[in-house]
Coordinates of C-alpha atoms in Angstrom, one line a residue:
Chain A
X994 CA 65.3 -84.6 91.1
X995 CA 61.8 -84.3 89.5
X996 CA 59.5 -85.4 86.8
X997 CA 59.0 -83.0 83.8
X998 CA 55.6 -83.0 82.1
X999 CA 54.8 -81.4 78.7
X1000 CA 51.5 -79.5 78.8
X1001 CA 50.5 -79.1 75.2
X1002 CA 48.3 -76.2 74.3
X1003 CA 46.5 -75.4 71.1
X1004 CA 46.2 -71.7 70.2
X1005 CA 46.9 -70.7 73.8
X1006 CA 44.4 -73.1 75.4
X1007 CA 45.5 -76.2 77.3
X1008 CA 44.4 -79.5 75.8
X1009 CA 42.4 -81.7 78.1
X1010 CA 44.9 -84.4 77.7
X1011 CA 47.6 -82.1 79.1
X1012 CA 45.8 -82.1 82.5
X1013 CA 45.7 -85.9 82.4
X1014 CA 49.5 -85.9 81.7
X1015 CA 50.1 -83.6 84.7
X1016 CA 48.0 -85.8 86.9
X1017 CA 49.9 -88.9 85.7
X1018 CA 53.2 -87.1 86.3
X1019 CA 52.1 -86.1 89.8
X1020 CA 51.1 -89.7 90.7
X1021 CA 54.3 -91.0 89.3
X1022 CA 56.4 -88.4 91.1
X1023 CA 54.6 -89.2 94.3
X1024 CA 55.7 -92.9 93.9
X1025 CA 59.2 -91.6 93.4
X1026 CA 59.1 -89.2 96.3
X1027 CA 59.8 -86.2 94.0
X1028 CA 58.1 -83.1 92.5
X1029 CA 56.5 -82.2 89.2
X1030 CA 57.7 -79.5 86.8
X1031 CA 55.1 -78.7 84.1
X1032 CA 56.5 -77.2 80.9
X1033 CA 54.4 -74.8 78.9
X1034 CA 55.7 -73.9 75.4
X1035 CA 54.7 -70.9 73.4
X1036 CA 52.1 -68.3 74.0
X1037 CA 49.3 -69.5 76.4
X1038 CA 46.2 -67.4 77.3
X1039 CA 45.0 -69.9 79.9
X1040 CA 45.9 -69.2 83.5
X1041 CA 49.0 -71.3 84.2
X1042 CA 48.2 -71.8 87.9
X1043 CA 45.4 -74.2 86.8
X1044 CA 48.2 -76.8 86.4
X1045 CA 48.5 -76.8 90.2
X1046 CA 45.0 -78.3 90.4
X1047 CA 46.5 -81.5 88.8
X1048 CA 49.6 -81.6 90.9
X1049 CA 52.3 -79.4 89.2
X1050 CA 54.7 -78.0 91.8
X1051 CA 56.5 -75.8 89.4
X1052 CA 55.5 -74.4 86.0
X1053 CA 58.2 -73.3 83.5
X1054 CA 56.8 -71.2 80.7
X1055 CA 59.2 -71.1 77.7
X1056 CA 57.9 -68.4 75.3
X1057 CA 59.4 -66.4 72.6
X1058 CA 58.9 -65.9 68.9
X1059 CA 60.9 -69.0 67.9
X1060 CA 58.3 -71.1 69.9
X1061 CA 55.1 -69.6 68.6
X1062 CA 53.9 -72.9 67.1
X1063 CA 54.7 -76.5 67.4
X1064 CA 57.9 -77.8 65.8
X1065 CA 59.2 -81.3 66.8
X1066 CA 62.9 -80.3 67.0
X1067 CA 62.5 -77.0 68.8
X1068 CA 59.9 -78.2 71.3
X1069 CA 62.0 -81.3 72.0
X1070 CA 65.0 -79.1 72.7
X1071 CA 63.0 -77.1 75.2
X1072 CA 62.0 -80.2 77.1
X1073 CA 65.5 -81.6 77.0
X1074 CA 66.7 -78.2 78.5
X1075 CA 64.0 -78.5 81.2
X1076 CA 65.1 -82.0 82.1
X1077 CA 68.9 -81.3 82.1
X1078 CA 68.7 -78.0 84.0
X1079 CA 66.6 -79.5 86.7
X1080 CA 68.3 -83.0 86.8
X1081 CA 64.9 -84.5 86.2
X1082 CA 64.3 -88.3 86.1
X1083 CA 62.3 -88.1 83.0
X1084 CA 59.4 -86.7 81.0
X1085 CA 55.7 -87.5 80.8
X1086 CA 53.7 -86.5 77.8
X1087 CA 50.3 -87.2 76.2
X1088 CA 50.3 -89.4 73.1
X1089 CA 48.7 -86.8 70.8
X1090 CA 50.0 -86.5 67.3
X1091 CA 52.5 -83.8 68.5
X1092 CA 53.4 -85.9 71.6
X1093 CA 54.1 -88.8 69.3
X1094 CA 56.4 -86.6 67.2
X1095 CA 58.6 -85.4 70.0
X1096 CA 58.7 -88.5 72.3
X1097 CA 61.4 -90.3 70.1
X1098 CA 63.4 -87.1 69.8
X1099 CA 63.4 -86.7 73.6
X1100 CA 64.5 -90.3 74.0
X1101 CA 67.5 -89.8 71.8
X1102 CA 68.4 -86.4 73.3
X1103 CA 68.2 -87.7 76.8
X1104 CA 69.4 -91.3 76.0
X1105 CA 66.2 -92.3 77.8
X1106 CA 63.9 -95.4 77.8
X1107 CA 60.9 -94.4 75.7
X1108 CA 57.7 -96.2 76.6
X1109 CA 54.7 -95.2 74.5
X1110 CA 51.0 -96.1 74.6
X1111 CA 51.1 -96.2 78.4
X1112 CA 47.7 -97.2 79.8
X1113 CA 48.3 -97.4 83.5
X1114 CA 50.4 -96.0 86.4
X1115 CA 53.9 -97.5 86.9
X1116 CA 53.9 -100.9 88.5
X1117 CA 57.2 -99.9 90.2
X1118 CA 59.6 -97.0 89.9
X1119 CA 62.9 -98.6 90.8
X1120 CA 63.3 -100.1 88.3
X1121 CA 60.6 -98.3 86.3
X1122 CA 58.0 -100.8 85.1
X1123 CA 54.9 -99.8 83.3
X1124 CA 52.2 -101.5 81.2
X1125 CA 51.5 -100.4 77.7
X1126 CA 49.0 -101.3 75.0
X1127 CA 50.4 -103.3 72.1
X1128 CA 49.3 -105.6 69.2
X1129 CA 46.6 -103.0 68.2
X1130 CA 44.7 -103.4 71.4
X1131 CA 44.9 -107.2 71.3
X1132 CA 47.4 -107.3 74.2
X1133 CA 49.4 -105.5 76.8
X1134 CA 53.2 -105.6 77.5
X1135 CA 54.9 -104.6 80.7
X1136 CA 58.1 -102.8 79.9
X1137 CA 61.1 -102.1 82.2
X1138 CA 63.4 -99.2 81.7
X1139 CA 67.1 -100.0 81.4
X1140 CA 68.2 -96.4 81.3
X1141 CA 68.5 -93.8 84.0
X1142 CA 66.0 -91.5 82.4
X1143 CA 62.6 -92.2 81.0
X1144 CA 60.1 -90.8 78.6
X1145 CA 56.5 -92.0 79.1
X1146 CA 53.9 -91.2 76.5
X1147 CA 50.4 -91.9 77.8
X1148 CA 47.2 -92.8 75.9
X1149 CA 44.8 -89.8 75.8
X1150 CA 41.7 -90.4 77.9
X1151 CA 43.2 -93.6 79.1
X1152 CA 44.0 -92.9 82.7
X1153 CA 41.9 -89.9 83.8
X1154 CA 42.8 -87.1 86.2
X1155 CA 42.9 -86.8 89.9
X1156 CA 42.3 -83.2 91.1
X1157 CA 44.5 -82.0 93.9
X1158 CA 45.4 -78.6 95.3
X1159 CA 49.0 -77.6 94.9
X1160 CA 50.1 -74.0 94.6
X1161 CA 52.6 -73.9 91.9
X1162 CA 55.3 -71.3 91.3
X1163 CA 55.4 -70.0 87.8
X1164 CA 58.7 -69.0 86.0
X1165 CA 58.9 -67.4 82.6
X1166 CA 61.8 -68.5 80.5
X1167 CA 61.9 -66.0 77.6
X1168 CA 65.5 -66.3 76.4
X1169 CA 65.7 -69.9 75.2
X1170 CA 66.7 -70.1 71.6
X1171 CA 65.3 -73.2 70.0
X1172 CA 66.8 -74.8 66.9
X1173 CA 64.5 -76.0 64.1
X1174 CA 64.8 -77.9 60.8
X1175 CA 61.3 -77.7 59.4
X1176 CA 58.8 -75.0 58.9
X1177 CA 55.1 -74.7 59.2
X1178 CA 53.4 -73.6 56.0
X1179 CA 49.7 -73.7 57.0
X1180 CA 47.2 -75.4 59.3
X1181 CA 43.8 -76.6 58.3
X1182 CA 41.5 -77.6 61.2
X1183 CA 38.3 -79.5 60.7
X1184 CA 35.5 -77.1 61.6
X1185 CA 33.7 -77.7 64.8
X1186 CA 34.9 -81.2 65.1
X1187 CA 36.0 -82.8 68.4
X1188 CA 39.4 -84.4 67.9
X1189 CA 38.8 -88.1 68.1
X1190 CA 41.6 -89.1 70.5
X1191 CA 40.2 -86.6 73.0
X1192 CA 36.5 -87.3 72.6
X1193 CA 34.8 -88.9 75.6
X1194 CA 31.9 -90.1 73.4
X1195 CA 32.3 -91.3 69.8
X1196 CA 29.5 -92.1 67.4
X1197 CA 30.7 -94.1 64.4
X1198 CA 29.1 -95.3 61.2
X1199 CA 29.8 -98.1 58.8
X1200 CA 28.7 -99.4 55.4
X1201 CA 25.3 -100.2 56.9
X1202 CA 24.5 -96.5 56.5
X1203 CA 24.4 -97.0 52.7
X1204 CA 25.9 -93.7 51.7
X1205 CA 27.4 -90.4 52.8
X1206 CA 24.1 -88.6 52.4
X1207 CA 22.8 -90.5 55.5
X1208 CA 25.5 -89.2 57.8
X1209 CA 23.3 -86.4 59.2
X1210 CA 21.7 -89.1 61.3
X1211 CA 25.1 -89.9 62.9
X1212 CA 25.9 -86.2 63.3
X1213 CA 22.5 -85.5 65.0
X1214 CA 23.1 -88.3 67.5
X1215 CA 26.7 -87.1 68.1
X1216 CA 25.5 -83.5 68.6
X1217 CA 23.0 -84.5 71.3
X1218 CA 25.8 -86.4 73.1
X1219 CA 28.6 -83.8 72.5
X1220 CA 30.4 -86.7 70.8
X1221 CA 33.0 -86.9 68.1
X1222 CA 32.1 -88.7 64.8
X1223 CA 34.1 -91.6 63.4
X1224 CA 33.7 -94.3 60.7
X1225 CA 34.9 -97.7 59.7
X1226 CA 37.7 -98.4 57.1
X1227 CA 35.4 -99.2 54.1
X1228 CA 33.6 -95.9 54.6
X1229 CA 36.8 -93.9 54.6
X1230 CA 38.2 -96.0 51.6
X1231 CA 35.0 -95.1 49.6
X1232 CA 35.5 -91.4 50.6
X1233 CA 32.1 -91.2 52.3
X1234 CA 34.0 -89.7 55.2
X1235 CA 37.5 -88.3 55.6
X1236 CA 40.4 -90.6 56.5
X1237 CA 40.9 -88.6 59.8
X1238 CA 37.6 -90.2 61.0
X1239 CA 38.7 -93.8 60.3
X1240 CA 39.1 -95.7 63.6
X1241 CA 40.6 -99.2 63.6
X1242 CA 43.9 -100.9 63.1
X1243 CA 45.3 -98.7 60.4
X1244 CA 43.4 -95.6 61.4
X1245 CA 43.2 -94.0 64.8
X1246 CA 43.0 -96.1 68.0
X1247 CA 40.5 -94.5 70.4
X1248 CA 39.4 -95.3 74.0
X1249 CA 36.4 -93.1 74.7
X1250 CA 34.0 -93.6 77.7
X1251 CA 31.3 -94.5 75.2
X1252 CA 31.5 -95.8 71.6
X1253 CA 28.3 -96.2 69.6
X1254 CA 28.8 -98.2 66.4
X1255 CA 26.1 -98.0 63.8
X1256 CA 26.0 -100.4 60.8
X1257 CA 29.5 -101.7 61.5
X1258 CA 29.9 -105.4 61.5
X1259 CA 33.0 -105.4 63.8
X1260 CA 35.8 -106.9 61.7
X1261 CA 38.9 -107.8 63.8
X1262 CA 40.8 -104.8 62.3
X1263 CA 38.0 -102.4 63.4
X1264 CA 37.9 -103.9 67.0
X1265 CA 41.7 -103.4 67.2
X1266 CA 41.1 -99.6 67.2
X1267 CA 38.1 -99.4 69.5
X1268 CA 38.0 -102.3 71.9
X1269 CA 39.5 -100.2 74.7
X1270 CA 36.4 -98.1 74.8
X1271 CA 34.9 -98.3 78.3
X1272 CA 31.3 -98.9 77.1
X1273 CA 30.4 -100.1 73.6
X1274 CA 27.0 -100.0 72.0
X1275 CA 26.3 -101.8 68.7
X1276 CA 23.4 -101.1 66.5
X1277 CA 23.2 -103.6 63.6
X1278 CA 20.5 -105.2 61.5
X1279 CA 22.5 -108.5 61.4
X1280 CA 22.1 -110.4 64.7
X1281 CA 25.2 -112.5 63.8
X1282 CA 27.4 -109.4 63.4
X1283 CA 30.7 -110.2 65.3
X1284 CA 30.7 -106.8 66.9
X1285 CA 27.9 -107.9 69.3
X1286 CA 30.5 -110.3 70.9
X1287 CA 32.7 -107.3 71.8
X1288 CA 29.8 -105.0 72.8
X1289 CA 28.3 -104.1 76.2
X1290 CA 24.9 -103.2 74.8
X1291 CA 23.3 -104.2 71.5
X1292 CA 20.2 -103.4 69.4
X1293 CA 19.3 -105.6 66.4
X1294 CA 17.4 -103.6 63.9
X1295 CA 17.3 -101.1 61.1
X1296 CA 19.6 -98.1 61.9
X1297 CA 17.3 -95.8 59.9
X1298 CA 14.6 -96.6 62.4
X1299 CA 16.6 -96.9 65.6
X1300 CA 19.1 -94.0 65.4
X1301 CA 16.5 -91.2 65.1
X1302 CA 14.5 -92.8 68.0
X1303 CA 17.7 -93.0 70.1
X1304 CA 18.5 -89.3 69.3
X1305 CA 15.0 -88.3 70.4
X1306 CA 15.2 -90.4 73.6
X1307 CA 18.6 -88.8 74.4
X1308 CA 17.3 -85.3 73.8
X1309 CA 14.5 -86.0 76.2
X1310 CA 17.0 -87.4 78.8
X1311 CA 19.3 -84.4 78.4
X1312 CA 16.4 -82.0 78.9
X1313 CA 15.6 -83.7 82.2
X1314 CA 19.1 -84.1 83.5
Chain B
X1114 CA 66.5 -89.7 44.6
X1115 CA 68.0 -92.4 46.7
X1116 CA 65.2 -93.7 49.0
X1117 CA 65.3 -96.1 51.9
X1118 CA 62.0 -97.7 53.0
X1119 CA 62.1 -99.4 56.4
X1120 CA 59.9 -102.4 56.8
X1121 CA 58.6 -104.2 59.8
X1122 CA 57.6 -107.9 59.7
X1123 CA 54.4 -108.2 61.6
X1124 CA 51.5 -110.6 62.2
X1125 CA 48.7 -110.3 59.6
X1126 CA 45.9 -107.9 60.7
X1127 CA 43.5 -110.8 61.1
X1128 CA 45.7 -112.7 63.4
X1129 CA 44.5 -113.9 66.8
X1130 CA 47.2 -112.8 69.2
X1131 CA 48.3 -115.3 71.8
X1132 CA 51.2 -115.2 74.2
X1133 CA 53.3 -118.1 75.4
X1134 CA 52.1 -119.8 78.7
X1135 CA 54.9 -118.1 80.7
X1136 CA 53.8 -114.6 79.3
X1137 CA 57.3 -113.9 78.1
X1138 CA 56.7 -113.6 74.4
X1139 CA 54.3 -113.7 71.5
X1140 CA 53.2 -117.2 70.5
X1141 CA 53.8 -117.1 66.7
X1142 CA 52.2 -120.6 66.1
X1143 CA 50.0 -120.4 63.1
X1144 CA 50.6 -116.7 62.5
X1145 CA 51.0 -115.4 59.0
X1146 CA 53.6 -112.5 58.9
X1147 CA 53.2 -109.6 56.4
X1148 CA 54.7 -106.3 55.6
X1149 CA 53.5 -103.8 58.2
X1150 CA 50.5 -102.1 56.6
X1151 CA 51.7 -98.6 57.5
X1152 CA 55.0 -99.4 55.7
X1153 CA 53.1 -100.5 52.6
X1154 CA 51.9 -96.9 52.1
X1155 CA 55.6 -95.7 52.5
X1156 CA 56.8 -98.3 49.9
X1157 CA 54.2 -97.4 47.3
X1158 CA 55.0 -93.7 47.7
X1159 CA 58.7 -94.4 47.4
X1160 CA 58.1 -96.3 44.1
X1161 CA 56.0 -93.3 42.8
X1162 CA 58.9 -90.9 43.6
X1163 CA 61.3 -93.2 41.8
X1164 CA 59.1 -93.3 38.7
X1165 CA 58.7 -89.5 38.7
X1166 CA 62.1 -88.3 39.8
X1167 CA 64.4 -91.2 39.1
X1168 CA 66.7 -92.9 41.6
X1169 CA 66.4 -96.1 43.6
X1170 CA 64.3 -97.7 46.3
X1171 CA 66.0 -99.9 48.9
X1172 CA 64.0 -101.8 51.5
X1173 CA 65.5 -102.7 54.9
X1174 CA 64.3 -104.8 57.8
X1175 CA 66.0 -105.4 61.2
X1176 CA 65.4 -109.0 61.9
X1177 CA 66.6 -112.6 61.7
X1178 CA 66.5 -114.8 58.6
X1179 CA 62.8 -115.6 59.1
X1180 CA 61.9 -112.1 57.9
X1181 CA 63.4 -112.6 54.5
X1182 CA 60.1 -113.6 52.8
X1183 CA 58.7 -110.3 53.8
X1184 CA 61.7 -108.5 52.2
X1185 CA 61.2 -110.6 49.1
X1186 CA 57.6 -109.5 48.9
X1187 CA 58.8 -105.9 49.0
X1188 CA 61.1 -106.6 46.2
X1189 CA 58.3 -108.3 44.2
X1190 CA 56.2 -105.1 44.8
X1191 CA 59.0 -103.1 43.1
X1192 CA 61.9 -102.2 45.4
X1193 CA 65.3 -102.5 43.7
X1194 CA 67.2 -104.2 46.4
X1195 CA 66.9 -105.3 50.1
X1196 CA 69.0 -105.2 53.2
X1197 CA 68.4 -107.3 56.3
X1198 CA 70.2 -106.1 59.4
X1199 CA 70.8 -109.3 61.3
X1200 CA 69.5 -108.6 64.7
X1201 CA 66.5 -109.5 66.9
X1202 CA 64.4 -106.2 66.9
X1203 CA 63.9 -106.1 70.7
X1204 CA 63.4 -102.4 71.3
X1205 CA 62.7 -99.3 69.2
X1206 CA 65.9 -97.6 70.3
X1207 CA 68.0 -100.6 69.3
X1208 CA 66.3 -100.8 65.9
X1209 CA 66.8 -97.0 65.3
X1210 CA 70.5 -97.4 66.1
X1211 CA 70.8 -100.2 63.5
X1212 CA 69.1 -98.1 60.9
X1213 CA 71.1 -95.0 61.8
X1214 CA 74.3 -96.9 61.2
X1215 CA 73.2 -98.1 57.8
X1216 CA 71.8 -94.7 56.7
X1217 CA 75.1 -92.9 57.7
X1218 CA 77.0 -95.2 55.5
X1219 CA 74.7 -95.2 52.5
X1220 CA 73.7 -91.5 52.2
X1221 CA 70.0 -91.7 51.4
X1222 CA 68.1 -88.6 50.4
X1223 CA 64.8 -89.8 51.9
X1224 CA 63.9 -92.4 54.6
X1225 CA 60.3 -93.4 54.5
X1226 CA 58.5 -95.8 56.9
X1227 CA 55.1 -96.3 58.5
X1228 CA 54.2 -94.2 61.5
X1229 CA 54.1 -97.4 63.7
X1230 CA 54.1 -101.1 63.4
X1231 CA 50.8 -102.9 64.1
X1232 CA 52.4 -105.3 66.6
X1233 CA 54.2 -103.2 69.1
X1234 CA 52.6 -99.8 68.1
X1235 CA 55.7 -98.1 69.3
X1236 CA 55.7 -94.9 67.2
X1237 CA 59.3 -94.7 68.1
X1238 CA 61.7 -95.8 65.3
X1239 CA 61.1 -93.0 62.7
X1240 CA 61.5 -90.1 65.1
X1241 CA 64.5 -91.8 66.8
X1242 CA 66.2 -92.3 63.4
X1243 CA 65.7 -88.7 62.6
X1244 CA 67.1 -87.5 65.9
X1245 CA 70.2 -89.8 65.6
X1246 CA 70.8 -88.4 62.1
X1247 CA 69.8 -84.8 63.1
X1248 CA 67.5 -84.8 60.0
X1249 CA 64.0 -83.2 59.9
X1250 CA 61.2 -85.5 61.0
X1251 CA 57.6 -85.5 59.7
X1252 CA 55.2 -87.9 61.6
X1253 CA 51.7 -89.1 60.7
X1254 CA 52.3 -87.9 57.1
X1255 CA 49.2 -88.1 54.8
X1256 CA 50.6 -86.3 51.7
X1257 CA 54.0 -85.5 50.4
X1258 CA 55.7 -83.9 47.3
X1259 CA 59.4 -83.2 46.6
X1260 CA 60.6 -80.4 44.4
X1261 CA 64.2 -79.0 44.1
X1262 CA 65.4 -80.8 47.3
X1263 CA 62.5 -79.4 49.4
X1264 CA 59.8 -81.7 50.7
X1265 CA 56.3 -80.3 51.3
X1266 CA 54.4 -82.7 53.6
X1267 CA 50.9 -82.7 55.1
X1268 CA 50.8 -84.3 58.6
X1269 CA 47.8 -85.2 60.6
X1270 CA 47.4 -83.3 63.9
X1271 CA 44.7 -83.6 66.5
X1272 CA 41.5 -82.3 64.8
X1273 CA 43.1 -81.2 61.5
X1274 CA 46.1 -81.1 59.2
X1275 CA 49.4 -79.2 59.2
X1276 CA 51.5 -78.5 56.1
X1277 CA 55.2 -78.5 56.7
X1278 CA 58.3 -77.8 54.6
X1279 CA 61.7 -79.3 55.1
X1280 CA 64.9 -79.8 53.1
X1281 CA 66.1 -83.3 52.1
X1282 CA 67.4 -85.5 53.5
X1283 CA 64.6 -86.2 55.9
X1284 CA 62.7 -89.0 57.7
X1285 CA 59.0 -89.3 57.1
X1286 CA 56.6 -91.6 59.1
X1287 CA 53.6 -92.2 56.8
X1288 CA 50.1 -93.6 57.0
X1289 CA 47.1 -93.9 54.7
X1290 CA 46.9 -90.7 52.6
X1291 CA 50.6 -90.9 51.7
X1292 CA 49.0 -93.0 49.0
X1293 CA 45.4 -94.3 49.0
X1294 CA 44.5 -97.8 49.9
X1295 CA 43.4 -98.5 46.3
X1296 CA 46.8 -97.4 45.0
X1297 CA 48.8 -99.9 47.1
X1298 CA 50.8 -102.2 44.9
X1299 CA 50.5 -105.9 45.1
X1300 CA 53.1 -108.2 43.6
X1301 CA 52.4 -109.5 40.1
X1302 CA 53.8 -112.7 38.6
X1303 CA 56.7 -110.8 36.8
X1304 CA 57.5 -109.0 40.1
X1305 CA 57.6 -112.3 42.0
X1306 CA 59.9 -113.9 39.4
X1307 CA 62.3 -111.0 39.3
X1308 CA 62.3 -110.6 43.2
X1309 CA 64.1 -114.0 43.4
X1310 CA 67.1 -112.6 41.6
X1311 CA 67.2 -109.1 43.1
X1312 CA 70.0 -108.5 45.7
X1313 CA 69.2 -109.1 49.3
X1314 CA 72.2 -108.2 51.4
X1315 CA 72.6 -109.3 55.0
X1316 CA 74.6 -106.9 57.2
X1317 CA 75.8 -107.5 60.8
X1318 CA 74.2 -105.9 63.9
X1319 CA 76.0 -102.9 65.4
X1320 CA 73.7 -101.6 68.1
X1321 CA 74.6 -102.3 71.8
X1322 CA 71.9 -100.2 73.5
X1323 CA 69.2 -101.8 75.6
X1324 CA 66.8 -99.0 76.5
X1325 CA 63.8 -101.0 77.5
X1326 CA 62.9 -104.6 78.0
X1327 CA 59.5 -106.4 77.6
X1328 CA 59.0 -108.3 80.9
X1329 CA 55.4 -109.6 80.7
X1330 CA 52.8 -110.1 78.0
X1331 CA 49.1 -110.1 78.9
X1332 CA 45.8 -110.4 77.1
X1333 CA 43.0 -107.8 77.8
X1334 CA 40.3 -108.9 80.3
X1335 CA 37.4 -110.6 78.5
X1336 CA 34.2 -108.8 78.0
X1337 CA 30.9 -109.6 79.8
X1338 CA 28.1 -110.9 77.5
X1339 CA 26.4 -108.2 75.5
X1340 CA 23.0 -107.0 76.9
X1341 CA 20.5 -106.9 74.1
X1342 CA 17.9 -104.1 74.1
X1343 CA 14.7 -104.3 72.0
X1344 CA 14.6 -102.0 69.0
X1345 CA 11.1 -100.9 70.2
X1346 CA 12.5 -99.7 73.5
X1347 CA 15.5 -97.5 72.9
X1348 CA 14.6 -95.6 76.1
X1349 CA 15.8 -98.7 78.0
X1350 CA 19.2 -98.2 76.4
X1351 CA 19.4 -94.6 77.6
X1352 CA 18.5 -95.8 81.1
X1353 CA 21.2 -98.5 81.0
X1354 CA 23.8 -96.0 79.7
X1355 CA 22.9 -93.6 82.5
X1356 CA 22.3 -95.8 85.5
X1357 CA 24.4 -98.9 84.8
X1358 CA 27.3 -97.9 82.5
X1359 CA 27.4 -94.3 83.9
X1360 CA 28.5 -93.4 80.4
X1361 CA 26.1 -90.4 79.9

């Protein structure tokens, strides 16, 4: 028996959320009194033994030309093979876009209980009970598994990692032939951008910024903080910023350590996507903006005055720390 | 092209979410239910496909009789007919099994729905339906064209976009971008009138699986009052973020 964890990599480099998934799997496996098998799929230039630092006892590296890039059906078939050939209890994966694509396929392939959007460690493991976010961050629901096997998809940057020291044995599985029923044509990555679900700090702008030409102010602040940039729904609807930056109920839900909202009033639909941020700073000229009620820190005033001053103060802080 | 659009019946985006006192279910008192916003993108895209390539658009919901106004609204927007699968949608797997059974009988070319519902945020049903049918699956789809039985889809991935090709039939989980917000259709008076006479068929439930069960509903912990910082002293905010929040 064991817990399998999918460690996603992008162009051969592990995603940060993969380490979080391994750490989650290790803590879940410890509750169950069992071990962790980390599965790496496709070519990976990172040292696989790094997964031991998060608690992987075994690493299975499935790699051949049919697995060069992500495909939901073929990647799911690899994980199903890893579960079945090791009689594992279930699978842990990170709720990235790719994780969300394969979770349901695993659930059907394994006839498993799928619990997504998981935001904390299991409350119990027999039966498996775990809390997940629901109602677009307006509530939580504790789910119980009614099947023998489980698939848990965890919220990126939601639970964090615990570093341990486990020496893991690494096994290469080259011969696995993976079926597929769709084909990648091309990939277009946003240049230099930090993917929002992974960003620890996010700086976000709303209609209060008056136009796309003013976004350099947001980008300057983000660059000092090493932050991702985001926007409110009206801003994406008016095409000031791409839809991939829209955070909120019908955009991306994020939970960074720090969220700085500039010129966003804080409509309930926006809060639904950001209210799980650990610290929220709101900068708005309207003292009555509803966002202040959901914020930890607020500044009332003109963003065009405050944001450059904040960027300068942070530059000074970074220089000293 | 014979298209099925799967629709979730969810609390309106502006709803205040409350749970019953025993924490065992959603308290739906005073809540307005609507078509799941993600599914609206799927519905409009389906209507475009029908107008361009011919065919039909059927909408389906897994739910009890109280969800029928939501299906009627989809008919008013332009769907040709509606099906309600008469079951309480307790779990993603059970809903996927209900849809799988319908799709196996009716032989659709394309199954479109939103990537998730805004109530349970499961991101489960579309992928499960595809796996049960063994059809290709495109999640988080932000653009799609069909030509000669081949779908070319753009899907969102972490930090970018991927273009993928697959043969029909397939299952697509869409979001904004599949059509733009401004292109979403709203019912007009003629649509509302004709929706009353369009077919709405009720079919019995077939699924028996119970994969998961919701055992407790909780509200998030309340926030402390917001600390205000003077706009003349942004340095104080930097200090608070460093020393108090430990966020930088």
